[in-house]
Tab-separated table of C-alpha atoms and ligand atoms in Angstrom:
chain	number	residue	atom	x	y	z
N	1	MET	CA	0.000	0.000	0.000
N	2	LYS	CA	1.378	3.392	-0.987
N	3	ARG	CA	1.304	6.321	1.383
N	4	TYR	CA	1.026	10.066	0.807
N	5	HIS	CA	1.740	13.160	2.849
N	6	LEU	CA	0.088	16.446	1.948
N	7	THR	CA	0.885	19.922	3.282
N	8	THR	CA	-1.595	22.720	2.595
N	9	PHE	CA	-0.875	26.446	2.477
N	10	GLY	CA	-3.246	29.343	1.861
N	11	CYS	CA	-6.964	29.902	2.010
N	12	GLN	CA	-10.054	27.777	2.659
N	13	MET	CA	-10.325	27.217	-1.062
N	14	ASN	CA	-6.972	25.468	-0.924
N	15	GLU	CA	-7.935	23.499	2.179
N	16	HIS	CA	-10.987	22.299	0.350
N	17	ASP	CA	-8.966	21.416	-2.765
N	18	SER	CA	-6.770	19.385	-0.420
N	19	GLU	CA	-9.822	17.464	0.832
N	20	ARG	CA	-10.491	16.573	-2.805
N	21	MET	CA	-6.875	15.582	-3.370
N	22	LYS	CA	-6.982	13.315	-0.324
N	23	GLY	CA	-10.275	11.748	-1.397
N	24	MET	CA	-8.906	11.126	-4.874
N	25	LEU	CA	-5.657	9.591	-3.585
N	26	GLU	CA	-7.543	7.315	-1.204
N	27	SER	CA	-9.755	6.113	-4.042
N	28	LEU	CA	-6.511	5.207	-5.856
N	29	GLY	CA	-5.543	3.078	-2.847
N	30	TYR	CA	-3.149	5.515	-1.166
N	31	ARG	CA	-3.293	6.033	2.613
N	32	GLU	CA	-2.213	9.068	4.599
N	33	ALA	CA	1.265	8.907	6.167
N	34	PRO	CA	1.878	10.572	9.544
N	35	GLY	CA	5.013	12.350	8.285
N	36	ARG	CA	6.935	13.021	5.087
N	37	GLU	CA	9.585	10.454	6.037
N	38	GLU	CA	7.020	7.650	5.771
N	39	ALA	CA	5.493	8.831	2.495
N	40	ASP	CA	5.943	7.472	-1.034
N	41	LEU	CA	4.221	10.571	-2.385
N	42	ILE	CA	5.087	13.972	-0.926
N	43	LEU	CA	2.589	16.634	-1.940
N	44	PHE	CA	2.265	20.364	-1.401
N	45	ASN	CA	-0.825	22.451	-2.093
N	46	THR	CA	0.637	25.914	-2.395
N	47	CYS	CA	-0.386	29.556	-2.098
N	48	SER	CA	1.116	32.652	-3.652
N	49	ILE	CA	-0.978	35.475	-2.244
N	50	ARG	CA	1.930	37.245	-0.545
N	51	GLU	CA	5.675	36.813	-0.652
N	52	SER	CA	5.686	35.281	2.832
N	53	ALA	CA	3.479	32.453	1.488
N	54	ASP	CA	6.059	31.665	-1.203
N	55	ASN	CA	8.891	31.672	1.297
N	56	ARG	CA	7.173	29.377	3.789
N	57	PHE	CA	6.572	26.797	1.130
N	58	VAL	CA	10.081	26.926	-0.361
N	59	ALA	CA	11.506	26.223	3.106
N	60	HIS	CA	9.406	23.029	3.322
N	61	LEU	CA	10.474	21.925	-0.153
N	62	GLY	CA	14.050	21.574	1.101
N	63	GLU	CA	13.021	18.589	3.202
N	64	ALA	CA	11.280	16.978	0.258
N	65	LYS	CA	14.499	17.328	-1.729
N	66	ARG	CA	16.475	15.572	0.983
N	67	LEU	CA	13.980	12.715	1.222
N	68	LYS	CA	13.902	12.355	-2.556
N	69	THR	CA	17.707	12.079	-2.644
N	70	GLU	CA	17.530	9.360	0.013
N	71	ASN	CA	14.977	7.438	-2.000
N	72	PRO	CA	14.628	8.456	-5.665
N	73	GLU	CA	11.484	6.289	-5.975
N	74	ARG	CA	9.595	8.852	-3.943
N	75	VAL	CA	7.307	11.133	-5.937
N	76	VAL	CA	7.257	14.858	-5.147
N	77	GLY	CA	4.213	16.834	-6.316
N	78	VAL	CA	3.460	20.557	-6.133
N	79	GLY	CA	-0.094	21.784	-6.733
N	80	GLY	CA	-1.987	25.027	-6.190
N	81	CYS	CA	-1.480	28.721	-6.845
N	82	TRP	CA	2.284	29.045	-6.470
N	83	SER	CA	2.701	26.187	-8.897
N	84	GLN	CA	0.305	27.793	-11.362
N	85	SER	CA	2.103	31.135	-11.141
N	86	MET	CA	5.482	29.488	-11.841
N	87	LYS	CA	4.346	26.937	-14.451
N	88	GLU	CA	7.302	25.118	-16.076
N	89	ARG	CA	9.759	27.229	-14.085
N	90	VAL	CA	8.900	24.957	-11.124
N	91	PHE	CA	11.047	22.262	-12.743
N	92	GLU	CA	13.900	24.650	-13.543
N	93	ARG	CA	14.124	25.887	-9.967
N	94	PHE	CA	13.377	22.558	-8.302
N	95	PRO	CA	14.511	19.726	-10.611
N	96	PHE	CA	13.554	17.050	-8.053
N	97	VAL	CA	9.829	17.829	-8.473
N	98	ASP	CA	8.052	15.078	-10.458
N	99	VAL	CA	4.643	16.582	-11.002
N	100	ALA	CA	3.333	20.155	-10.835
N	101	PHE	CA	-0.241	21.264	-11.368
N	102	GLY	CA	-2.455	24.323	-10.965
N	103	PRO	CA	-5.574	24.564	-8.746
N	104	GLY	CA	-7.890	23.494	-11.567
N	105	GLN	CA	-5.884	20.396	-12.377
N	106	ILE	CA	-6.274	18.075	-9.403
N	107	PRO	CA	-7.619	15.159	-11.505
N	108	LYS	CA	-4.414	15.302	-13.568
N	109	LEU	CA	-2.510	14.222	-10.470
N	110	ALA	CA	-4.364	10.903	-10.625
N	111	GLU	CA	-3.605	10.622	-14.327
N	112	PHE	CA	0.083	11.139	-13.616
N	113	LEU	CA	0.167	8.625	-10.755
N	114	THR	CA	-1.563	5.904	-12.744
N	115	SER	CA	0.542	6.387	-15.900
N	116	ASP	CA	4.033	4.950	-16.327
N	117	SER	CA	5.413	8.409	-16.956
N	118	LEU	CA	9.041	8.613	-15.954
N	119	THR	CA	9.482	12.233	-16.891
N	120	ALA	CA	8.369	15.245	-14.910
N	121	GLN	CA	4.962	16.616	-15.902
N	122	GLY	CA	3.260	19.973	-15.501
N	123	TYR	CA	-0.485	20.628	-15.857
N	124	PHE	CA	-1.570	24.247	-15.916
N	125	GLU	CA	-4.725	24.572	-18.043
N	126	PHE	CA	-7.856	26.091	-16.485
N	127	GLU	CA	-10.515	23.430	-16.692
N	128	GLY	CA	-13.787	23.077	-14.817
N	129	PHE	CA	-14.190	21.777	-11.321
N	130	SER	CA	-12.976	19.158	-8.977
N	131	GLY	CA	-16.563	18.987	-7.698
N	132	HIS	CA	-17.102	15.429	-8.859
N	133	LEU	CA	-14.029	14.146	-7.012
N	134	PRO	CA	-14.512	12.231	-3.787
N	135	MET	CA	-13.410	14.140	-0.691
N	136	LYS	CA	-12.033	13.391	2.693
N	137	ARG	CA	-13.477	15.981	5.055
N	138	THR	CA	-11.292	17.468	7.768
N	139	ARG	CA	-14.286	17.880	10.110
N	140	GLU	CA	-17.277	15.565	10.089
N	141	PHE	CA	-19.881	18.231	10.791
N	142	GLN	CA	-18.486	21.112	8.736
N	143	GLY	CA	-18.311	21.104	4.962
N	144	TRP	CA	-17.048	23.382	2.229
N	145	VAL	CA	-18.853	23.730	-1.057
N	146	GLN	CA	-17.069	25.352	-3.956
N	147	ILE	CA	-19.748	27.332	-5.781
N	148	SER	CA	-17.501	29.006	-8.343
N	149	VAL	CA	-13.903	29.064	-9.468
N	150	GLY	CA	-11.858	31.954	-10.761
N	151	CYS	CA	-12.269	35.688	-10.580
N	152	ASN	CA	-13.130	38.352	-13.162
N	153	CYS	CA	-11.911	41.245	-11.013
N	154	ARG	CA	-8.645	42.961	-11.777
N	155	CYS	CA	-7.528	44.119	-8.336
N	156	ALA	CA	-4.128	45.646	-9.007
N	157	TYR	CA	-2.363	43.826	-6.155
N	158	CYS	CA	-3.785	40.344	-6.614
N	159	ILE	CA	-2.236	37.280	-8.180
N	160	VAL	CA	-5.418	35.172	-7.992
N	161	PRO	CA	-6.979	36.041	-11.385
N	162	SER	CA	-3.810	34.670	-12.963
N	163	THR	CA	-3.701	31.529	-10.794
N	164	ARG	CA	-7.370	30.564	-10.825
N	165	GLY	CA	-8.582	31.934	-14.176
N	166	ARG	CA	-11.933	33.444	-15.245
N	167	GLU	CA	-15.000	33.016	-13.081
N	168	VAL	CA	-17.170	29.960	-13.715
N	169	SER	CA	-20.215	29.150	-11.524
N	170	ARG	CA	-21.417	25.617	-10.850
N	171	PRO	CA	-25.100	25.009	-11.643
N	172	PRO	CA	-27.364	25.487	-8.591
N	173	ASP	CA	-29.011	22.036	-8.892
N	174	GLU	CA	-25.609	20.398	-8.660
N	175	LEU	CA	-24.719	22.501	-5.613
N	176	VAL	CA	-27.991	21.790	-3.802
N	177	ALA	CA	-27.494	18.068	-4.456
N	178	GLU	CA	-23.991	18.313	-2.996
N	179	VAL	CA	-25.289	20.091	0.119
N	180	GLU	CA	-27.998	17.415	0.497
N	181	ARG	CA	-25.348	14.708	0.345
N	182	LEU	CA	-23.265	16.538	2.957
N	183	ALA	CA	-26.298	16.938	5.243
N	184	ALA	CA	-27.117	13.233	4.902
N	185	ASP	CA	-23.523	12.538	5.903
N	186	GLY	CA	-23.820	14.520	9.164
N	187	VAL	CA	-22.709	18.003	8.099
N	188	ARG	CA	-24.492	20.812	9.986
N	189	GLU	CA	-22.530	23.826	8.805
N	190	VAL	CA	-21.622	24.576	5.207
N	191	THR	CA	-19.318	27.307	3.930
N	192	LEU	CA	-19.883	28.319	0.331
N	193	LEU	CA	-16.555	29.096	-1.289
N	194	GLY	CA	-15.613	31.268	-4.224
N	195	GLN	CA	-13.054	33.898	-5.102
N	196	ASN	CA	-15.973	36.323	-5.379
N	197	VAL	CA	-18.999	34.398	-4.061
N	198	ASN	CA	-21.637	37.061	-4.476
N	199	SER	CA	-21.092	37.497	-8.195
N	200	TYR	CA	-22.175	33.845	-8.350
N	201	GLY	CA	-24.522	32.926	-11.175
N	202	ARG	CA	-23.924	35.841	-13.550
N	203	ASP	CA	-22.288	33.517	-16.064
N	204	LEU	CA	-25.063	30.888	-15.899
N	205	ARG	CA	-27.597	30.757	-18.730
N	206	GLY	CA	-31.024	29.213	-19.264
N	207	GLU	CA	-33.467	27.527	-16.907
N	208	GLY	CA	-31.020	26.410	-14.259
N	209	ARG	CA	-29.890	29.954	-13.499
N	210	ALA	CA	-29.796	31.354	-9.944
N	211	SER	CA	-28.461	34.472	-8.271
N	212	PHE	CA	-26.351	34.222	-5.134
N	213	ALA	CA	-29.342	35.194	-2.948
N	214	GLU	CA	-31.474	32.492	-4.611
N	215	LEU	CA	-28.749	29.934	-4.063
N	216	LEU	CA	-28.597	30.883	-0.376
N	217	ALA	CA	-32.361	30.332	-0.061
N	218	ARG	CA	-32.106	26.910	-1.692
N	219	VAL	CA	-29.257	25.846	0.586
N	220	ASP	CA	-31.188	27.156	3.605
N	221	ALA	CA	-34.074	24.852	2.672
N	222	VAL	CA	-31.893	21.733	2.900
N	223	GLU	CA	-32.948	19.687	5.918
N	224	GLY	CA	-30.228	19.268	8.553
N	225	ILE	CA	-28.146	22.322	7.622
N	226	ASP	CA	-28.154	24.590	10.698
N	227	ARG	CA	-25.560	27.106	9.601
N	228	ILE	CA	-24.525	28.652	6.302
N	229	ARG	CA	-21.453	30.806	5.814
N	230	TYR	CA	-19.743	32.080	2.679
N	231	THR	CA	-16.409	33.601	1.739
N	232	SER	CA	-15.380	35.914	0.227
N	233	PRO	CA	-17.895	38.399	-1.117
N	234	HIS	CA	-16.917	41.611	-2.917
N	235	PRO	CA	-18.474	44.867	-1.645
N	236	LYS	CA	-19.365	45.905	-5.213
N	237	ASP	CA	-21.663	42.859	-5.511
N	238	MET	CA	-23.194	43.075	-2.030
N	239	ARG	CA	-26.823	43.621	-3.055
N	240	GLU	CA	-29.831	44.205	-0.844
N	241	ASP	CA	-31.255	40.730	-1.604
N	242	VAL	CA	-28.181	39.107	-0.037
N	243	VAL	CA	-28.272	41.416	2.988
N	244	ARG	CA	-31.986	40.665	3.474
N	245	ALA	CA	-31.254	36.954	3.242
N	246	HIS	CA	-29.212	37.292	6.446
N	247	ALA	CA	-32.332	38.579	8.209
N	248	GLU	CA	-34.750	36.113	6.610
N	249	LEU	CA	-33.004	32.744	6.281
N	250	GLY	CA	-32.808	30.793	9.522
N	251	ALA	CA	-29.513	29.058	8.806
N	252	LEU	CA	-27.594	31.974	7.291
N	253	CYS	CA	-25.236	33.222	10.002
N	254	GLU	CA	-25.103	36.774	11.372
N	255	HIS	CA	-21.642	37.376	10.001
N	256	ILE	CA	-20.455	39.086	6.833
N	257	HIS	CA	-16.845	39.302	5.745
N	258	LEU	CA	-16.653	42.501	3.706
N	259	PRO	CA	-13.101	43.145	2.456
N	260	LEU	CA	-12.313	46.873	2.688
N	261	GLN	CA	-8.656	46.779	1.490
N	262	SER	CA	-8.350	50.574	1.967
N	263	GLY	CA	-10.472	53.379	3.399
N	264	SER	CA	-9.084	55.922	0.906
N	265	SER	CA	-11.142	56.417	-2.259
N	266	ARG	CA	-7.995	57.408	-4.117
N	267	ILE	CA	-6.191	54.194	-3.179
N	268	LEU	CA	-9.305	52.093	-3.828
N	269	LYS	CA	-9.299	53.514	-7.347
N	270	ALA	CA	-5.626	52.667	-7.839
N	271	MET	CA	-6.407	49.174	-6.520
N	272	ARG	CA	-9.233	48.896	-9.127
N	273	ARG	CA	-11.709	47.883	-6.441
N	274	THR	CA	-14.587	49.665	-8.291
N	275	TYR	CA	-16.147	51.091	-5.093
N	276	ASP	CA	-15.154	54.102	-3.063
N	277	ARG	CA	-15.224	54.798	0.649
N	278	GLY	CA	-18.782	56.191	0.464
N	279	ARG	CA	-20.220	53.183	-1.352
N	280	TYR	CA	-18.496	50.820	1.048
N	281	LEU	CA	-19.945	52.638	4.055
N	282	ASP	CA	-23.394	52.558	2.390
N	283	ARG	CA	-23.136	48.745	2.244
N	284	VAL	CA	-22.239	48.699	5.941
N	285	ALA	CA	-25.241	50.928	6.721
N	286	LEU	CA	-27.523	48.624	4.719
N	287	ILE	CA	-26.260	45.598	6.651
N	288	ARG	CA	-26.709	47.349	9.999
N	289	GLU	CA	-30.229	48.416	8.998
N	290	HIS	CA	-31.401	44.877	8.174
N	291	VAL	CA	-29.260	42.847	10.589
N	292	PRO	CA	-28.296	45.214	13.416
N	293	ASP	CA	-26.341	42.599	15.358
N	294	CYS	CA	-24.411	41.263	12.345
N	295	ALA	CA	-20.701	40.637	12.901
N	296	LEU	CA	-18.569	42.400	10.315
N	297	THR	CA	-15.031	41.324	9.488
N	298	THR	CA	-12.666	42.539	6.812
N	299	ASP	CA	-9.334	42.409	4.986
N	300	ILE	CA	-7.113	45.507	4.898
N	301	ILE	CA	-3.863	46.138	3.047
N	302	VAL	CA	-1.425	48.791	4.305
N	303	GLY	CA	1.347	50.329	2.259
N	304	PHE	CA	-0.142	50.029	-1.215
N	305	PRO	CA	2.102	51.997	-3.648
N	306	GLY	CA	1.451	55.735	-3.350
N	307	GLU	CA	-0.415	55.455	-0.024
N	308	THR	CA	0.125	58.749	1.834
N	309	GLU	CA	-0.274	59.370	5.559
N	310	ALA	CA	-3.638	60.995	4.761
N	311	ASP	CA	-4.787	57.909	2.790
N	312	PHE	CA	-3.794	55.696	5.679
N	313	GLU	CA	-5.689	57.914	8.124
N	314	ASP	CA	-8.780	57.410	5.939
N	315	THR	CA	-8.373	53.664	6.495
N	316	LEU	CA	-8.030	54.165	10.245
N	317	ALA	CA	-11.156	56.342	10.212
N	318	VAL	CA	-13.204	53.573	8.530
N	319	VAL	CA	-11.932	51.068	11.101
N	320	GLU	CA	-13.035	53.423	13.898
N	321	GLU	CA	-16.403	54.076	12.286
N	322	VAL	CA	-17.362	50.516	11.346
N	323	GLY	CA	-15.989	48.754	14.416
N	324	TYR	CA	-15.092	45.395	12.890
N	325	ASP	CA	-15.480	42.242	14.957
N	326	SER	CA	-12.102	41.238	13.548
N	327	ALA	CA	-9.868	42.024	10.608
N	328	PHE	CA	-7.097	40.365	8.654
N	329	THR	CA	-4.418	42.980	8.099
N	330	PHE	CA	-1.709	42.646	5.468
N	331	VAL	CA	1.370	44.568	4.482
N	332	PHE	CA	1.310	45.132	0.737
N	333	SER	CA	3.520	42.591	-0.997
N	334	PRO	CA	4.367	43.079	-4.684
N	335	ARG	CA	3.416	39.949	-6.657
N	336	ARG	CA	4.893	38.905	-9.982
N	337	GLU	CA	2.932	39.979	-13.018
N	338	THR	CA	0.490	42.188	-11.111
N	339	GLU	CA	-0.109	45.842	-11.935
N	340	ALA	CA	0.707	47.099	-8.432
N	341	ALA	CA	4.154	45.516	-8.442
N	342	GLU	CA	5.123	47.926	-11.250
N	343	LEU	CA	3.570	51.085	-9.771
N	344	LYS	CA	5.697	54.037	-8.690
N	345	GLY	CA	5.647	55.092	-5.059
N	346	GLN	CA	6.523	51.765	-3.397
N	347	LEU	CA	6.819	52.413	0.344
N	348	SER	CA	9.683	51.543	2.638
N	349	HIS	CA	9.426	48.609	4.969
N	350	ALA	CA	9.681	50.955	7.965
N	351	VAL	CA	6.654	53.013	6.875
N	352	LYS	CA	4.585	49.895	6.191
N	353	ARG	CA	5.481	48.434	9.606
N	354	GLU	CA	4.669	51.638	11.452
N	355	ARG	CA	1.258	51.894	9.760
N	356	MET	CA	0.582	48.229	10.397
N	357	ASP	CA	1.194	48.673	14.136
N	358	ARG	CA	-1.255	51.580	14.291
N	359	LEU	CA	-3.823	49.662	12.268
N	360	VAL	CA	-3.606	46.561	14.457
N	361	GLU	CA	-4.016	48.698	17.582
N	362	ALA	CA	-7.210	50.284	16.196
N	363	VAL	CA	-8.625	46.973	14.939
N	364	GLN	CA	-8.052	45.202	18.253
N	365	ARG	CA	-9.364	48.028	20.395
N	366	ARG	CA	-12.583	48.287	18.357
N	367	ALA	CA	-12.989	44.490	18.188
N	368	SER	CA	-12.629	44.253	21.942
N	369	GLU	CA	-15.227	47.012	22.461
N	370	ARG	CA	-17.622	45.358	20.006
N	371	ALA	CA	-17.221	41.951	21.657
N	372	GLN	CA	-18.549	43.288	24.980
N	373	ARG	CA	-22.070	43.259	23.473
N	374	PHE	CA	-22.031	39.463	23.804
N	375	VAL	CA	-21.311	39.430	27.549
N	376	GLY	CA	-24.382	38.341	29.502
N	377	ARG	CA	-26.068	36.845	26.430
N	378	THR	CA	-26.758	33.150	25.927
N	379	MET	CA	-25.471	32.141	22.517
N	380	GLU	CA	-25.730	29.108	20.289
N	381	VAL	CA	-22.305	27.481	19.940
N	382	LEU	CA	-21.366	24.741	17.493
N	383	VAL	CA	-18.989	22.579	19.508
N	384	GLU	CA	-15.672	21.804	17.808
N	385	GLY	CA	-13.809	19.872	20.531
N	386	PRO	CA	-11.706	20.420	23.631
N	387	SER	CA	-10.105	23.822	24.127
N	388	ARG	CA	-6.462	23.688	23.063
N	389	LYS	CA	-5.224	25.735	25.999
N	390	ASP	CA	-7.313	24.073	28.682
N	391	PRO	CA	-8.467	20.517	27.948
N	392	ASP	CA	-11.049	20.720	30.756
N	393	ARG	CA	-12.965	23.261	28.721
N	394	LEU	CA	-14.628	23.026	25.326
N	395	ARG	CA	-14.190	25.134	22.231
N	396	GLY	CA	-16.771	26.107	19.659
N	397	ARG	CA	-18.004	28.918	17.477
N	398	THR	CA	-20.990	31.231	17.622
N	399	ARG	CA	-23.070	32.140	14.585
N	400	HIS	CA	-21.145	35.441	14.633
N	401	ASN	CA	-18.014	33.358	14.035
N	402	LYS	CA	-16.528	34.116	17.435
N	403	THR	CA	-14.513	31.364	19.076
N	404	VAL	CA	-15.868	30.490	22.546
N	405	HIS	CA	-14.047	28.606	25.283
N	406	PHE	CA	-16.526	27.277	27.798
N	407	ALA	CA	-17.057	25.003	30.770
N	408	ALA	CA	-19.693	22.263	30.816
N	409	GLU	CA	-21.016	20.008	33.591
N	410	PRO	CA	-18.951	16.819	33.709
N	411	GLY	CA	-21.054	14.035	32.240
N	412	ALA	CA	-23.285	16.504	30.393
N	413	ALA	CA	-20.644	17.942	28.077
N	414	PRO	CA	-21.859	18.377	24.493
N	415	ALA	CA	-20.002	16.425	21.803
N	416	PRO	CA	-18.229	17.900	18.780
N	417	GLY	CA	-20.823	18.708	16.139
N	418	GLU	CA	-23.572	19.448	18.681
N	419	LEU	CA	-25.112	22.852	19.287
N	420	ALA	CA	-24.864	24.106	22.862
N	421	GLU	CA	-26.386	27.153	24.559
N	422	VAL	CA	-23.545	29.001	26.249
N	423	GLU	CA	-23.816	31.968	28.563
N	424	ILE	CA	-21.034	34.424	27.751
N	425	VAL	CA	-19.220	35.758	30.812
N	426	SER	CA	-16.285	37.641	29.298
N	427	ALA	CA	-14.903	38.758	25.949
N	428	THR	CA	-11.572	39.814	24.458
N	429	SER	CA	-10.898	41.098	20.947
N	430	THR	CA	-10.577	37.539	19.627
N	431	THR	CA	-12.403	35.092	21.918
N	432	LEU	CA	-15.363	34.718	24.240
N	433	ALA	CA	-15.514	32.727	27.458
N	434	GLY	CA	-18.632	31.196	28.966
N	435	GLU	CA	-20.562	28.358	30.583
N	436	ALA	CA	-22.778	25.806	28.857
N	437	LYS	CA	-26.477	25.953	29.769
N	438	MET	CA	-27.899	23.019	27.805
N	439	LEU	CA	-28.002	21.478	24.371
N	440	ALA	CA	-29.764	23.593	21.811
N	441	ALA	CA	-32.500	22.062	19.700
N	442	ALA	CA	-31.677	21.536	16.044
N	443	ARG	CA	-33.215	24.135	13.808
I	501	LIG	N1	-0.262	42.082	-0.755
I	501	LIG	C1	-0.862	42.113	0.465
I	501	LIG	N2	-2.081	41.595	0.699
I	501	LIG	C2	-2.725	41.022	-0.323
I	501	LIG	N3	-3.926	40.419	-0.411
I	501	LIG	C3	-4.107	39.992	-1.669
I	501	LIG	N4	-3.040	40.292	-2.430
I	501	LIG	C4	-2.150	40.950	-1.621
I	501	LIG	C5	-0.867	41.513	-1.816
I	501	LIG	N5	-0.266	41.504	-3.009
I	501	LIG	C6	-4.853	40.320	0.719
I	501	LIG	C7	-6.173	41.019	0.416
I	501	LIG	C8	-7.124	39.868	0.208
I	501	LIG	C9	-6.546	38.831	1.129
I	501	LIG	C10	-6.986	37.439	0.856
I	501	LIG	O1	-5.161	38.966	0.954
I	501	LIG	O2	-6.550	41.766	1.552
I	501	LIG	O3	-8.459	40.189	0.516
I	502	LIG	FE1	-6.004	30.856	-1.939
I	502	LIG	FE2	-5.194	33.043	-3.230
I	502	LIG	FE3	-3.428	31.592	-1.865
I	502	LIG	FE4	-4.507	30.694	-4.130
I	502	LIG	S1	-3.167	32.484	-3.925
I	502	LIG	S2	-4.255	29.547	-2.213
I	502	LIG	S3	-6.587	31.482	-4.029
I	502	LIG	S4	-5.128	32.723	-0.987
């Protein structure tokens, strides 16, 4: 029996692609090895979003090289976005790699493994979905569903349009059937994945067409699905029907991730985000009007080329005004073959760092203030398992996507995958703490 070892970098999309890779390998008779040393097939699913992602992966590749030298029969494979962005250059830089493939080419890995090919192979076409592949889920009760691939945006900083291609939506009937299968298999929470989820459906034609809001309603109607999440939407496509869905659909969680990127209209224009500060804040107002308690999270980039102190202060002002429940903050990193990498006005590392520190301070302070609204409330928590820091306590997540560490009566502790009612007793910027009241009824 052959054994594989897979390391995943990057976003949830990549984690989900890895579930498909694992499912496919297991259907070919491979089993998972505990470490690279024990593996006949060493695989990496890579990311290229920022330079740090590249560097992390290249450091791991060194070990694969050593193991391959020890035993040349071993196969080394590199999939995902970094691979796609390098194409054949993967083999020039790392001659010990046997197979390289882009995110859309997972099935080609099986083709390679079952052929008698002795030469290195690269597969970098954009082709359909891996949706029909079997998958090996990381968590029994949580599932990802890829609703579209690719992205038609042209954000000046982003490598993704070149690594994942043009946007293609999967037909809604196929998606609903997949969610039904997941529900029958014990999944209670689904996360709909796409590079730009809320532009879903625009490319579909004919009878089987659905908008993103319609798709949400159809997924909500699937028996057994208690929670629906999605990531990531684009503010330009955040329509009222989707916002209303958060108020109207029982399973759709009270959490919206709305990537800001910058609070300066001038920088947003240079980023080609196609909204300005005013339109972004209008979306926030619309969300707050329909779903007052909705958690809002975001992505922000500091140090985009040409960003002045005044532009950065505009970003800080939006952070103060919105009061995000949390935010992912990134230092701008020039990526190969993107427009922003060539722009004049690249900022020094020192300026980027200084702005990042101020941004993180504002984000955390506001998140901590916002989190206090949960103290004293009893909240529904989907239990994930024991708390990592304190094994006597449990860990789970609220519908607002806050992590909760909580105590439960010995003997009456809810199991992973169950919904518990937890009274929140304290809150920090990132986590809540509480005590379990009882098991919540399924929706
Ligand atoms: N530099 C820094 N951050 C980036 N992101 C995307 N590309 C870059 C880049 N070149 C951030 C954006 C995006 C998130 C996934 O990563 O904020 O929303
Ligand atoms: Fe995900 Fe983007 Fe990284 Fe690809 S480059 S793995 S799409 S974050």
